[in-house]
mmCIF file of C-alpha atoms and ligand atoms in Angstrom:
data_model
loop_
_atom_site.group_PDB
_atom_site.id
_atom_site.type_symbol
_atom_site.label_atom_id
_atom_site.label_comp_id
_atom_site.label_asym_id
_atom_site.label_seq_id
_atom_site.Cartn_x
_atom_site.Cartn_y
_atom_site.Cartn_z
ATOM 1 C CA UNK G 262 6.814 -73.705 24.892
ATOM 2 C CA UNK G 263 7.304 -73.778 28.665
ATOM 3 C CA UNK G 264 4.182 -71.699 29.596
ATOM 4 C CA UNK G 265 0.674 -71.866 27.727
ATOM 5 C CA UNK G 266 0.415 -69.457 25.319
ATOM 6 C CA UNK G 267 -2.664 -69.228 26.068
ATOM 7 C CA UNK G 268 -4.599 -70.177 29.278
ATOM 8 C CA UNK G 269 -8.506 -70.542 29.325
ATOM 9 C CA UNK G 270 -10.918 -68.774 30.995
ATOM 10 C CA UNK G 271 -12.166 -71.936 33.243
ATOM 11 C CA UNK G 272 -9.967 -73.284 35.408
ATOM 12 C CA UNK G 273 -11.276 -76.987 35.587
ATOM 13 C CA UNK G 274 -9.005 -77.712 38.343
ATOM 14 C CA UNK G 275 -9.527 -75.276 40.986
ATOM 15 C CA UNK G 276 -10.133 -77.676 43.915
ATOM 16 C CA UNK G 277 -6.313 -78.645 42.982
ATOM 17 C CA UNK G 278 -5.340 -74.999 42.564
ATOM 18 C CA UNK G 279 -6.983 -73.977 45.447
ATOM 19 C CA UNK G 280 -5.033 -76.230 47.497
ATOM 20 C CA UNK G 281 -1.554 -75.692 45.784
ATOM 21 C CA UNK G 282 -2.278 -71.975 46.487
ATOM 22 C CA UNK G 283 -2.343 -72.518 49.913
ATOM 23 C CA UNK G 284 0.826 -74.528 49.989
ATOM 24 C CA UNK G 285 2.568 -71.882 47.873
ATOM 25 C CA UNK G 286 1.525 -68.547 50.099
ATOM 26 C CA UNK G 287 2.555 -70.951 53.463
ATOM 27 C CA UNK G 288 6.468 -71.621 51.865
ATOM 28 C CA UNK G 289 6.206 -67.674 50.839
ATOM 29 C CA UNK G 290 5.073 -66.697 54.227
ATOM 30 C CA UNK G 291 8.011 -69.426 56.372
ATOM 31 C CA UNK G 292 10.674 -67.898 54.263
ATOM 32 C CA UNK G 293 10.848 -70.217 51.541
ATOM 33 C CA UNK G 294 10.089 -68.010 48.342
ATOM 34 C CA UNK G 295 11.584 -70.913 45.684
ATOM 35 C CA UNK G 296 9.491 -73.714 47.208
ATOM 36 C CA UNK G 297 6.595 -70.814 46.556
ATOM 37 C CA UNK G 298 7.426 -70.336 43.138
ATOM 38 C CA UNK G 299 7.763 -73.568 42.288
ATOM 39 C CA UNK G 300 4.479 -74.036 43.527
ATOM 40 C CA UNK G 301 3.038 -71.183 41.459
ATOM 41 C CA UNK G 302 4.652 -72.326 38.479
ATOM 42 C CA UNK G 303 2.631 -75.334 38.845
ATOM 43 C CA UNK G 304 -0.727 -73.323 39.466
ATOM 44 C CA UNK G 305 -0.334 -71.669 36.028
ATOM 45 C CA UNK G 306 -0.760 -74.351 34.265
ATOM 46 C CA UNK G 307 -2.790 -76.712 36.085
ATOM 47 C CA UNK G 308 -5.581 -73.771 35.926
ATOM 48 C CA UNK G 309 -4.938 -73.416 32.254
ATOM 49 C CA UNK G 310 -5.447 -77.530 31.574
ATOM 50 C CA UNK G 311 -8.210 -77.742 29.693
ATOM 51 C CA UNK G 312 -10.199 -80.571 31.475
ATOM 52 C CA UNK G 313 -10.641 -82.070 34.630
ATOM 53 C CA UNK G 314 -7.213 -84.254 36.159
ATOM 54 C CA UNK G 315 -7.848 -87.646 36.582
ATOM 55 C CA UNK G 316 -4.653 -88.869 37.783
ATOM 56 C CA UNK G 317 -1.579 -87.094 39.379
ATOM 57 C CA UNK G 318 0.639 -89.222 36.086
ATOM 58 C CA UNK G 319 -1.590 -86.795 33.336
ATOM 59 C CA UNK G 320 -0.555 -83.887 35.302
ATOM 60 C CA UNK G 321 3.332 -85.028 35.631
ATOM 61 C CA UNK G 322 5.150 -83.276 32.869
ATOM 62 C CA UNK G 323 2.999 -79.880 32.619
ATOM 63 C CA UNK G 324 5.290 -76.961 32.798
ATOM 64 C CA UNK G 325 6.317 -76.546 36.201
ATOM 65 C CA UNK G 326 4.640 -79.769 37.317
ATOM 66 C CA UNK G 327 7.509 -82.468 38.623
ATOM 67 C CA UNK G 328 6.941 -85.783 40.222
ATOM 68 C CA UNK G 329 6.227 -84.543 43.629
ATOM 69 C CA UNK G 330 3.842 -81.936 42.464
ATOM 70 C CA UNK G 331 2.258 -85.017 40.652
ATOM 71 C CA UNK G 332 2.193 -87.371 43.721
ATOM 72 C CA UNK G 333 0.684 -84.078 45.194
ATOM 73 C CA UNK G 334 -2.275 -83.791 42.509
ATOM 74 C CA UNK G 335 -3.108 -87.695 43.029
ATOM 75 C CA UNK G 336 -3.693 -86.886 46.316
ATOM 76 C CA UNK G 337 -5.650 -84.246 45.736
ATOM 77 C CA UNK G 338 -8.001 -86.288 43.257
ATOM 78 C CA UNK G 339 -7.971 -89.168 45.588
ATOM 79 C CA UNK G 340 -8.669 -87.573 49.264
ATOM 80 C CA UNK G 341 -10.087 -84.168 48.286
ATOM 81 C CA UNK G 342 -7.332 -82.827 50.384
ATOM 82 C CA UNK G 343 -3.723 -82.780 51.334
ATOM 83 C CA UNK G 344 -2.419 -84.192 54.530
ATOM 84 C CA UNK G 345 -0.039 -81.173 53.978
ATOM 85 C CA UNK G 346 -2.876 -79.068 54.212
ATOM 86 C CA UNK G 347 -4.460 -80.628 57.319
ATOM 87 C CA UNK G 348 -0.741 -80.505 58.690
ATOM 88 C CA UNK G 349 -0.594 -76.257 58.865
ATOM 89 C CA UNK G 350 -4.013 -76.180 59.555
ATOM 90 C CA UNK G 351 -2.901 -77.628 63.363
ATOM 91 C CA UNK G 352 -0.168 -75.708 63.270
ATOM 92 C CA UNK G 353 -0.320 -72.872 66.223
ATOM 93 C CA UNK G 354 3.228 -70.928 64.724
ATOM 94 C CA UNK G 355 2.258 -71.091 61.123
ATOM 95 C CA UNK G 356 -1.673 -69.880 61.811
ATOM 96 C CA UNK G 357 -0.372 -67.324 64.256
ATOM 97 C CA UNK G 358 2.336 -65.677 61.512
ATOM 98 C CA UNK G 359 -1.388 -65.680 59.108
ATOM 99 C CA UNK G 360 -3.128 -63.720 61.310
ATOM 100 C CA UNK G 361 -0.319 -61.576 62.762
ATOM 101 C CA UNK G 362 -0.312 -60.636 58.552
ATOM 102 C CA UNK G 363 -3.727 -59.364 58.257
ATOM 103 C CA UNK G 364 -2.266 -56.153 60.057
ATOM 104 C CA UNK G 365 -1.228 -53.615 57.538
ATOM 105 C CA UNK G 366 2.537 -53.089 57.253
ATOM 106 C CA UNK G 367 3.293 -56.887 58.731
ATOM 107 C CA UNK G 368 4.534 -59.634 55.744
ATOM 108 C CA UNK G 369 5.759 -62.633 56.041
ATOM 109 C CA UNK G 370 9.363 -61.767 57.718
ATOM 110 C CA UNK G 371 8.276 -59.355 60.410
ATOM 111 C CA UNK G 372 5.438 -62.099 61.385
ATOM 112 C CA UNK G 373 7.907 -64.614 61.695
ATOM 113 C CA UNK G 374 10.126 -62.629 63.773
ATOM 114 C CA UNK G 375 7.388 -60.932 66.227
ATOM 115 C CA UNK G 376 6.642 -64.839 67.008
ATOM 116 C CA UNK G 377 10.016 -66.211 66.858
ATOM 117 C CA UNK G 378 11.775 -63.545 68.710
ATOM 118 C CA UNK G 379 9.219 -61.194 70.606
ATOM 119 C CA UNK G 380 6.700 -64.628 71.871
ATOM 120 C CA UNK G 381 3.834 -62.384 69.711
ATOM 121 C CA UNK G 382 0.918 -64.698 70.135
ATOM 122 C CA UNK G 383 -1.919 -62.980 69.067
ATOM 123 C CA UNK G 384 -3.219 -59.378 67.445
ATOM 124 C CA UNK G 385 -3.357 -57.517 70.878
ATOM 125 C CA UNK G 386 0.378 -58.873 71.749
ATOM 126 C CA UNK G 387 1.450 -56.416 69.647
ATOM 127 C CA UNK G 388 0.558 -53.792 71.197
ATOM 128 C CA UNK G 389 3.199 -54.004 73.505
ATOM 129 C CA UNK G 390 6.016 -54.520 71.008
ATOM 130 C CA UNK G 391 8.252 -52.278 69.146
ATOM 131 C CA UNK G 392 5.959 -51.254 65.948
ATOM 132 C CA UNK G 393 6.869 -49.389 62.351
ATOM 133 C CA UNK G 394 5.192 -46.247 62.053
ATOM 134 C CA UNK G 395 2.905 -48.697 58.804
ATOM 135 C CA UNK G 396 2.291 -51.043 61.302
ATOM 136 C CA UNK G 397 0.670 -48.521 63.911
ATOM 137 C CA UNK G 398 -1.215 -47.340 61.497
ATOM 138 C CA UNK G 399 -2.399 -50.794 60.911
ATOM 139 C CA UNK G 400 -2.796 -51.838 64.194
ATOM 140 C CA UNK G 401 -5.332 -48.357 64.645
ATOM 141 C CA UNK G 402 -7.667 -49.285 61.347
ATOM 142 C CA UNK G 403 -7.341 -52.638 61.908
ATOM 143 C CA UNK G 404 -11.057 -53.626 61.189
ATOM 144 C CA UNK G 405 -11.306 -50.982 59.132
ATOM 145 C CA UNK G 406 -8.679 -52.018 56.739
ATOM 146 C CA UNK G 407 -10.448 -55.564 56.747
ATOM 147 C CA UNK G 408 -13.553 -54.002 54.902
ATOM 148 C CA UNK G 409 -13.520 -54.142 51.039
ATOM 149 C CA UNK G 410 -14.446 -51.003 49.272
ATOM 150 C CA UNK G 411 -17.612 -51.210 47.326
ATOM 151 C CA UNK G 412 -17.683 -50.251 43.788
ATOM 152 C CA UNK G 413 -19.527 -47.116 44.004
ATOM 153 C CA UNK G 414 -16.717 -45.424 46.665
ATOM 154 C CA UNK G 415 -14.044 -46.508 44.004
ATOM 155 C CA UNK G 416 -15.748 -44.908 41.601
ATOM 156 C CA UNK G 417 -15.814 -41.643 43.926
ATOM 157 C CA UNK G 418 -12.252 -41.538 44.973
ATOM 158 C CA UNK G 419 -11.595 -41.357 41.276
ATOM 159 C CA UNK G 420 -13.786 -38.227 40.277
ATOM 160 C CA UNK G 421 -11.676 -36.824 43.673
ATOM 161 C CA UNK G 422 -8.428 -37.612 42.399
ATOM 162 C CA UNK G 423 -9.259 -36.296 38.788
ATOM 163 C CA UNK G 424 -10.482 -33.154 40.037
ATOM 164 C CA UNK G 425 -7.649 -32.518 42.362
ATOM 165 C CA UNK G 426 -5.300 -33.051 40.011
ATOM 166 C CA UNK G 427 -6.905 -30.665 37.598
ATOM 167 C CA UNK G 428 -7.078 -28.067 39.825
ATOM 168 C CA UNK G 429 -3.396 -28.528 40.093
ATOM 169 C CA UNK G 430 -2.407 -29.347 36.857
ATOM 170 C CA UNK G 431 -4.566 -30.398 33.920
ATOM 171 C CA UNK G 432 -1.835 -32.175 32.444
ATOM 172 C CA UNK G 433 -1.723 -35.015 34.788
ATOM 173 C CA UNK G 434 -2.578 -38.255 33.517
ATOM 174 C CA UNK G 435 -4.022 -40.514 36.116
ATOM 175 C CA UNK G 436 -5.191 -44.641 36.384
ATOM 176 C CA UNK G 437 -6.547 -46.385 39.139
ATOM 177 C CA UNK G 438 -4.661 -49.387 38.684
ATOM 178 C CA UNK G 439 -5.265 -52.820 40.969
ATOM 179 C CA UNK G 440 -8.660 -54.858 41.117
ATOM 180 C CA UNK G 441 -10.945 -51.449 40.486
ATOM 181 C CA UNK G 442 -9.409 -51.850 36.962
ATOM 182 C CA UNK G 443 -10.112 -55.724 36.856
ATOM 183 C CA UNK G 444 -13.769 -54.313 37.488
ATOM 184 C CA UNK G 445 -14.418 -56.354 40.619
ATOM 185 C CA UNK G 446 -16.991 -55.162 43.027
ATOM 186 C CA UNK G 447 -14.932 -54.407 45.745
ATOM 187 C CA UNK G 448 -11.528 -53.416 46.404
ATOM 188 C CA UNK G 449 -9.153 -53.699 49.478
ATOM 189 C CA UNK G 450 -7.495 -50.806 48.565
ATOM 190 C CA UNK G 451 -6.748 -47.992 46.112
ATOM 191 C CA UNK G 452 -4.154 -48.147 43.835
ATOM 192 C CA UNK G 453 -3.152 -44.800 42.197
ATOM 193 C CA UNK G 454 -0.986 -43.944 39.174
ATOM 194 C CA UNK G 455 0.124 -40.683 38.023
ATOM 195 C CA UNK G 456 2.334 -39.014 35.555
ATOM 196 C CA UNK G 457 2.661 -35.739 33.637
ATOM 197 C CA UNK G 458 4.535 -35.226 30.291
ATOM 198 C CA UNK G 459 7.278 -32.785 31.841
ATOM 199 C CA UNK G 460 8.041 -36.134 33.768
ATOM 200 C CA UNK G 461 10.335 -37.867 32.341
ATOM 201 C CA UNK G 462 13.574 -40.311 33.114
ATOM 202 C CA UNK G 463 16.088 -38.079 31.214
ATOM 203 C CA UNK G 464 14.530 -34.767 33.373
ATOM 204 C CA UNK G 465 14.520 -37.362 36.752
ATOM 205 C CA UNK G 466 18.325 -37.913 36.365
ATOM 206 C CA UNK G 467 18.996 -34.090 34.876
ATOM 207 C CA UNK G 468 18.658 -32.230 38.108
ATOM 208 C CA UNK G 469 19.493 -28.892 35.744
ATOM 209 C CA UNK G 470 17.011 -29.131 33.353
ATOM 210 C CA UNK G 471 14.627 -30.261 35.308
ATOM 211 C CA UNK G 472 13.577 -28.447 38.600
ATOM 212 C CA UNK G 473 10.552 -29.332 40.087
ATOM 213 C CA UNK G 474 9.393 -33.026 39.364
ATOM 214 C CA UNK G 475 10.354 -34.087 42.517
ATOM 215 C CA UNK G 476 7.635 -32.006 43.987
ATOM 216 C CA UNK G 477 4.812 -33.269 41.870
ATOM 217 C CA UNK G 478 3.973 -35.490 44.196
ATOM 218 C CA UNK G 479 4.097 -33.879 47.325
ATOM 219 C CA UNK G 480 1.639 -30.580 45.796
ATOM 220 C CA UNK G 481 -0.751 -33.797 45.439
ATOM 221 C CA UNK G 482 -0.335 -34.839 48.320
ATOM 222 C CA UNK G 483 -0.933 -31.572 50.278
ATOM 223 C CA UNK G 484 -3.960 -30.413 48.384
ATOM 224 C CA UNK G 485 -5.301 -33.717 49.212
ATOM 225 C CA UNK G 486 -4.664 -33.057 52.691
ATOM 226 C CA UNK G 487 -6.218 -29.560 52.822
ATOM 227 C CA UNK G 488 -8.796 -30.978 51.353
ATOM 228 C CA UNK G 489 -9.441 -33.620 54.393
ATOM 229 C CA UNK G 490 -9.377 -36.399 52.264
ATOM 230 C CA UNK G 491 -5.872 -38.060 53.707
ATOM 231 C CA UNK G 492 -6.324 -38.834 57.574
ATOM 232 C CA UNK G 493 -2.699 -40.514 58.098
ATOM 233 C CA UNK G 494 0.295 -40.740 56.272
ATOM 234 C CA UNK G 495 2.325 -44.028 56.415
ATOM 235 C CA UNK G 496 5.445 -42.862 53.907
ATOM 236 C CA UNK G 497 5.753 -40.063 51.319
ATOM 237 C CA UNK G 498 8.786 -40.422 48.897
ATOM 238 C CA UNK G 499 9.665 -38.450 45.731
ATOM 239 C CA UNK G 500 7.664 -40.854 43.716
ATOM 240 C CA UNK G 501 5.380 -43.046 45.963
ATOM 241 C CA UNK G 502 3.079 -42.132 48.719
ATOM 242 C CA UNK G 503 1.400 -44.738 51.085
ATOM 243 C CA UNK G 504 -1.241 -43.458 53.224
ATOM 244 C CA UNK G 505 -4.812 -43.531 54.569
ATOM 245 C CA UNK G 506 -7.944 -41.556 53.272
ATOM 246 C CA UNK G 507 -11.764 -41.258 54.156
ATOM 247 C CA UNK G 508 -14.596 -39.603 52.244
ATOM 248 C CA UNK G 509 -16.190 -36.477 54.043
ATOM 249 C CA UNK G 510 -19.047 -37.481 56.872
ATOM 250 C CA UNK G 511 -21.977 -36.681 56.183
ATOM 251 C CA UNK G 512 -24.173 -34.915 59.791
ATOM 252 C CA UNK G 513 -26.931 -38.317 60.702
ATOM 253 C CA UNK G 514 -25.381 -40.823 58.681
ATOM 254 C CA UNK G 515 -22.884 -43.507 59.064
ATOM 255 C CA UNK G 516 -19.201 -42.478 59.265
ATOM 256 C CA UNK G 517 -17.082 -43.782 56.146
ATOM 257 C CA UNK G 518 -14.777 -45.986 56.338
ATOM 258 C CA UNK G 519 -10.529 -45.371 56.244
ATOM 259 C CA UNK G 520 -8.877 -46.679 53.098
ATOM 260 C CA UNK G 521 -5.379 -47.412 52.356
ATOM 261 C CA UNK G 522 -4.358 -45.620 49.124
ATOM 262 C CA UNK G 523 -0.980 -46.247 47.931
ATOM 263 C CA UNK G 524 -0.037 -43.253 45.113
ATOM 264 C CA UNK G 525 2.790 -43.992 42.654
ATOM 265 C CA UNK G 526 4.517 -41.418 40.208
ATOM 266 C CA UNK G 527 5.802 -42.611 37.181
ATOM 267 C CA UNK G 528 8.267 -41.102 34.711
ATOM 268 C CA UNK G 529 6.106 -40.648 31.251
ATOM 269 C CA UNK G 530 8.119 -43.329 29.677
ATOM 270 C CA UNK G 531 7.915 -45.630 32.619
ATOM 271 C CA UNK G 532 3.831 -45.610 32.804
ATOM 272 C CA UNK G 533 2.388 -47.436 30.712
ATOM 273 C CA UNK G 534 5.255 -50.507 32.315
ATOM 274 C CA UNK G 535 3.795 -49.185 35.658
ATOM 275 C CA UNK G 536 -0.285 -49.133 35.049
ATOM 276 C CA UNK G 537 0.036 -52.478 33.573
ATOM 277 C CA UNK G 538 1.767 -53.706 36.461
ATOM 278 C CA UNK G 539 -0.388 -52.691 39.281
ATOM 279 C CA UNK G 540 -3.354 -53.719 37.051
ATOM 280 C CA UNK G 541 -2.628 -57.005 37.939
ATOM 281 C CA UNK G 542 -3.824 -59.600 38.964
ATOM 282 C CA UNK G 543 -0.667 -61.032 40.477
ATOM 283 C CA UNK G 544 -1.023 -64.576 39.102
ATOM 284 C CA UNK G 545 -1.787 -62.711 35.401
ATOM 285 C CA UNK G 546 1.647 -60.501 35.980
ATOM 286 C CA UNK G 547 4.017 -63.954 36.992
ATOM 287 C CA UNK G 548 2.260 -65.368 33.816
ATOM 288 C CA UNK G 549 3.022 -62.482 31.223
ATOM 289 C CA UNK G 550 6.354 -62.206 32.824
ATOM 290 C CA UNK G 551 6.919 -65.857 32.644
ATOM 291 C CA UNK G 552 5.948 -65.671 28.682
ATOM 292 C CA UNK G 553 7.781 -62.654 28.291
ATOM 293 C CA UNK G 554 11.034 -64.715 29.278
ATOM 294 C CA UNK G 555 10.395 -67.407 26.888
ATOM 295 C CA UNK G 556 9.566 -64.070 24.178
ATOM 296 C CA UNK G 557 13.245 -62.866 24.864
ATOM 297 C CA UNK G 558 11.928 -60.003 26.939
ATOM 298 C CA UNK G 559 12.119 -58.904 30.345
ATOM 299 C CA UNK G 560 9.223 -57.161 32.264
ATOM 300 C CA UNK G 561 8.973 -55.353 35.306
ATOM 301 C CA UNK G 562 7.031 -52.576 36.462
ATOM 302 C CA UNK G 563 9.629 -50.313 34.760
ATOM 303 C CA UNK G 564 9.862 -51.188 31.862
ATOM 304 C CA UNK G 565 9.934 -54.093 29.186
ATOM 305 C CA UNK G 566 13.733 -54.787 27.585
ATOM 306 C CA UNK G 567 14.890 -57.521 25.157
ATOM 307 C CA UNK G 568 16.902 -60.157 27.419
ATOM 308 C CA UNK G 569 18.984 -62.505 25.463
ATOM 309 C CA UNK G 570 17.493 -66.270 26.479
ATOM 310 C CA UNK G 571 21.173 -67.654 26.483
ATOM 311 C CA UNK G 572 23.440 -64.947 27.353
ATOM 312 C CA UNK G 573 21.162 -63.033 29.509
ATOM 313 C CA UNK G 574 22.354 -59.732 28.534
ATOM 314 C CA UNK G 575 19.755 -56.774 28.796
ATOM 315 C CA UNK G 576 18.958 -54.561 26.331
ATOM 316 C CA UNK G 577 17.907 -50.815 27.056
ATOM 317 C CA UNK G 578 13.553 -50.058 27.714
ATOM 318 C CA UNK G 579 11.911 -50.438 24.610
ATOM 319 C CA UNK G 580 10.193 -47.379 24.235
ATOM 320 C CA UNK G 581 5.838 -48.389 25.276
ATOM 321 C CA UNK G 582 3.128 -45.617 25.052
ATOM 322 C CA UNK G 583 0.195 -48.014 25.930
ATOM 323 C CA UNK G 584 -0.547 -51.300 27.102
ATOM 324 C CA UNK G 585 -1.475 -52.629 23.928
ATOM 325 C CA UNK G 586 2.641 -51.695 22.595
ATOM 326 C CA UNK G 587 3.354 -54.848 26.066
ATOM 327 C CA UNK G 588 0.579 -57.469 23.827
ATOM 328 C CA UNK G 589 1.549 -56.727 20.527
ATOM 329 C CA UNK G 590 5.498 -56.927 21.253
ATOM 330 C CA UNK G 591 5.128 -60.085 23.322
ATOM 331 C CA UNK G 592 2.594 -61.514 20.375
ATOM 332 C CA UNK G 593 0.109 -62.222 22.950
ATOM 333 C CA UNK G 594 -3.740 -61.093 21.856
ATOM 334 C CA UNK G 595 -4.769 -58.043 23.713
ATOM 335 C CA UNK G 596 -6.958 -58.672 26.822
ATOM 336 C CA UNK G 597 -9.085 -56.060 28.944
ATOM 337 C CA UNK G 598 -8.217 -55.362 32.095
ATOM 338 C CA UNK G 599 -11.301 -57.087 32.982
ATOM 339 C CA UNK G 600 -9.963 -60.446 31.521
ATOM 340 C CA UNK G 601 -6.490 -60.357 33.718
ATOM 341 C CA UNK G 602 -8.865 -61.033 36.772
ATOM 342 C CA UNK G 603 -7.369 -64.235 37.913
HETATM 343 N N1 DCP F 158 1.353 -56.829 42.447
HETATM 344 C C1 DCP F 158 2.173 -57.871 42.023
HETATM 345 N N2 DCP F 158 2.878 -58.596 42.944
HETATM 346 C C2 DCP F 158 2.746 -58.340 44.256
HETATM 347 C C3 DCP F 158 1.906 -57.304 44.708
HETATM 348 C C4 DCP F 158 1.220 -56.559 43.769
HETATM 349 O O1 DCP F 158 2.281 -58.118 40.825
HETATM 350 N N3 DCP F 158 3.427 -59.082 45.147
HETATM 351 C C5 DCP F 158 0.580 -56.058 41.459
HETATM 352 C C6 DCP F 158 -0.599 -56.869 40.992
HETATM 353 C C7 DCP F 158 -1.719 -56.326 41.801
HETATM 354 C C8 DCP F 158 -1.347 -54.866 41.905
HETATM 355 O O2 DCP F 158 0.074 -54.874 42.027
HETATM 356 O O3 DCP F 158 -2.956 -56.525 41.148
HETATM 357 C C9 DCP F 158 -1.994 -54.134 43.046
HETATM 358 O O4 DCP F 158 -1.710 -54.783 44.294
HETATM 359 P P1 DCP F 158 -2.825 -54.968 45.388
HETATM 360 O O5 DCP F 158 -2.186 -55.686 46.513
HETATM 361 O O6 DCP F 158 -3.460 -53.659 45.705
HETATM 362 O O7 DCP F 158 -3.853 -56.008 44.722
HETATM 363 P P2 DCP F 158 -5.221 -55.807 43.960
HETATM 364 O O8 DCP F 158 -5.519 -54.367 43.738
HETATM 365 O O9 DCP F 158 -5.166 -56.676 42.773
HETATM 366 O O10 DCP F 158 -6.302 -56.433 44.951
HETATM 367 P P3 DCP F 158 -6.999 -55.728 46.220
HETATM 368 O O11 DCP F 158 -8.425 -55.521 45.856
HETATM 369 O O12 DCP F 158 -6.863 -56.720 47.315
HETATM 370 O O13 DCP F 158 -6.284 -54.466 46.513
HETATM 371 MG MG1 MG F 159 -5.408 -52.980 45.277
HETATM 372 MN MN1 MN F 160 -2.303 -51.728 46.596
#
């Protein structure tokens, strides 16, 4: 097979990883998304090898690993480093475009163009340029968006979200997808999933039997404003909301923190497609998607359909009512969230 069916838990090449990571996010964020996959193809299966590398030749020939990767690995095992590496890190556009991105609601494009077109040279530059409504918002928590979100506010914002929605409807079914899901100890931000059973994609494209989905959402949304929990709103659509929220203050103690919360509503027959999705990580989802290719499947965050390896032709959404229906059908063993962390 192409990909490993079934990667280890060590990676016993991570120094190599590690480095090839930072290659592949640097093509991403210069415009060069191929050169980035390519790159990430590699990564997947150099971290699944299941020893050290001792030459760049043992790595040649690993899905995804060609003879420049190769050359790349030997000098890797050789030097400890890549003159690649050393390159960006001296170079002034490609470090400013890396921090311009650590503002919410700037990626990889809009960096490249507030230094290539609007001489942006540092954070504060932009406060004199033309800004997205996301990106003021980003530019005004700045630091606060930097802070992770320890474990113990995760686990608040969920008892909030649980009980709003079932003051509002006690049919809502709700996940909070991304790395609090993973079970890591912080969180950069909160990643919310929602669906009811009236919800679904033959009532979202039959306006007449269906009358109110479309304002599922925005009831959340309000209560959670009269509640004070949302402090900014960066975009609300039918079916995803992006915004900001903070826990109440408490009189003589420490202010909280703001929060970016992104809230996603998903057709009933669309969620289970959608929660494993968010769940992550990223490298996990270009893995399973990867295999799911090779399984004669398809998988996106909408839903999983048979693709035909040599015609291409797409079948309809094969109908999933859990995560475990994505393993089985993809005859991959069923893993926690907790083991997608990587
Ligand atoms: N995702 C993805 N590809 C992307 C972005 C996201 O597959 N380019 C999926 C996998 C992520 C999930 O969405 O795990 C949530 O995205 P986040 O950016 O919120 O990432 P995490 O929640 O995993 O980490 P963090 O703690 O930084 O929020
Ligand atoms: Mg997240
Ligand atoms: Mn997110």
């Amino acid at each position: 097979p192409l990909i490993p069916i079934d990667p280890s838990k060590k990676n016993y090449n991570k120094r190599i990883t590690d480095i090839l990571s930072e290659l592949s996010k640097t093509e991403k964020n210069i415009g060069n998304p191929w050169k980035s996959q390519a790159y990430s193809k590699a990564i997947l299966s150099i971290s699944a090898y299941p020893k050290p590398l001792v030459s760049g030749k043992e790595a040649q020939g690993l899905p995804g690993v060609g003879e420049s990767i190769a050359k790349l690995v030997q000098e890797i095992i050789e030097t400890g480093t890549s003159e690649r590496v050393q390159n960006e890190a001296n170079d002034q556009r490609l470090q400013t475009i890396n921090t311009l991105m650590r503002v919410s609601g700037i990626g990889p494009s809009a960096a490249a163009k507030f230094y290539d077109e609007l001489g942006v040279r540092s954070i504060s530059d932009l406060l004199h340029r033309p800004l997205t409504r996301h990106q003021k918002i980003g530019m005004k928590y700045f630091n606060e968006f930097e802070k992770r979100i320890p474990r113990a506010e995760m686990d608040r914002w969920q008892a909030i979200i649980k009980d709003v929605l079932e003051d509002i409807d006690d049919r809502f079914v709700v996940t909070i997808a991304g790395s609090y899901r993973r079970g890591q100890e912080t969180c950069g931000d909160i990643d919310v999933l929602l669906t009811h059973p009236e919800f679904t994609t033959s009532s979202s494209s039959n306006e007449a039997s269906n009358s109110n989905h479309n304002v599922l959402l925005q009831l959340v949304i309000s209560r959670l404003h009269e509640k004070g929990y949302l402090t900014d709103d960066i975009s609300l659509g039918d079916v995803k909301y992006m915004g900001v929220c903070k826990l109440p203050d408490v009189p003589n103690t420490e202010p909280h923190i703001h929060r970016r919360i992104d809230i996603r509503l998903s057709p009933i027959d669309m969620y289970w497609p959608a929660v494993f999705h968010s769940t992550g990580s990223d490298q996990f989802n270009r893995w399973i998607r990867a295999l799911a290719i090779e399984q004669g499947y398809t998988l996106s965050e909408y839903s999983l359909r048979t693709k035909d390896k040599k015609t291409g032709a797409v079948g309809p959404p094969v109908r999933i009512s859990s995560e475990e229906d994505i393993f089985r059908l993809l005859g991959v063993e069923w893993r926690a969230p907790e083991q997608r962390d990587w």
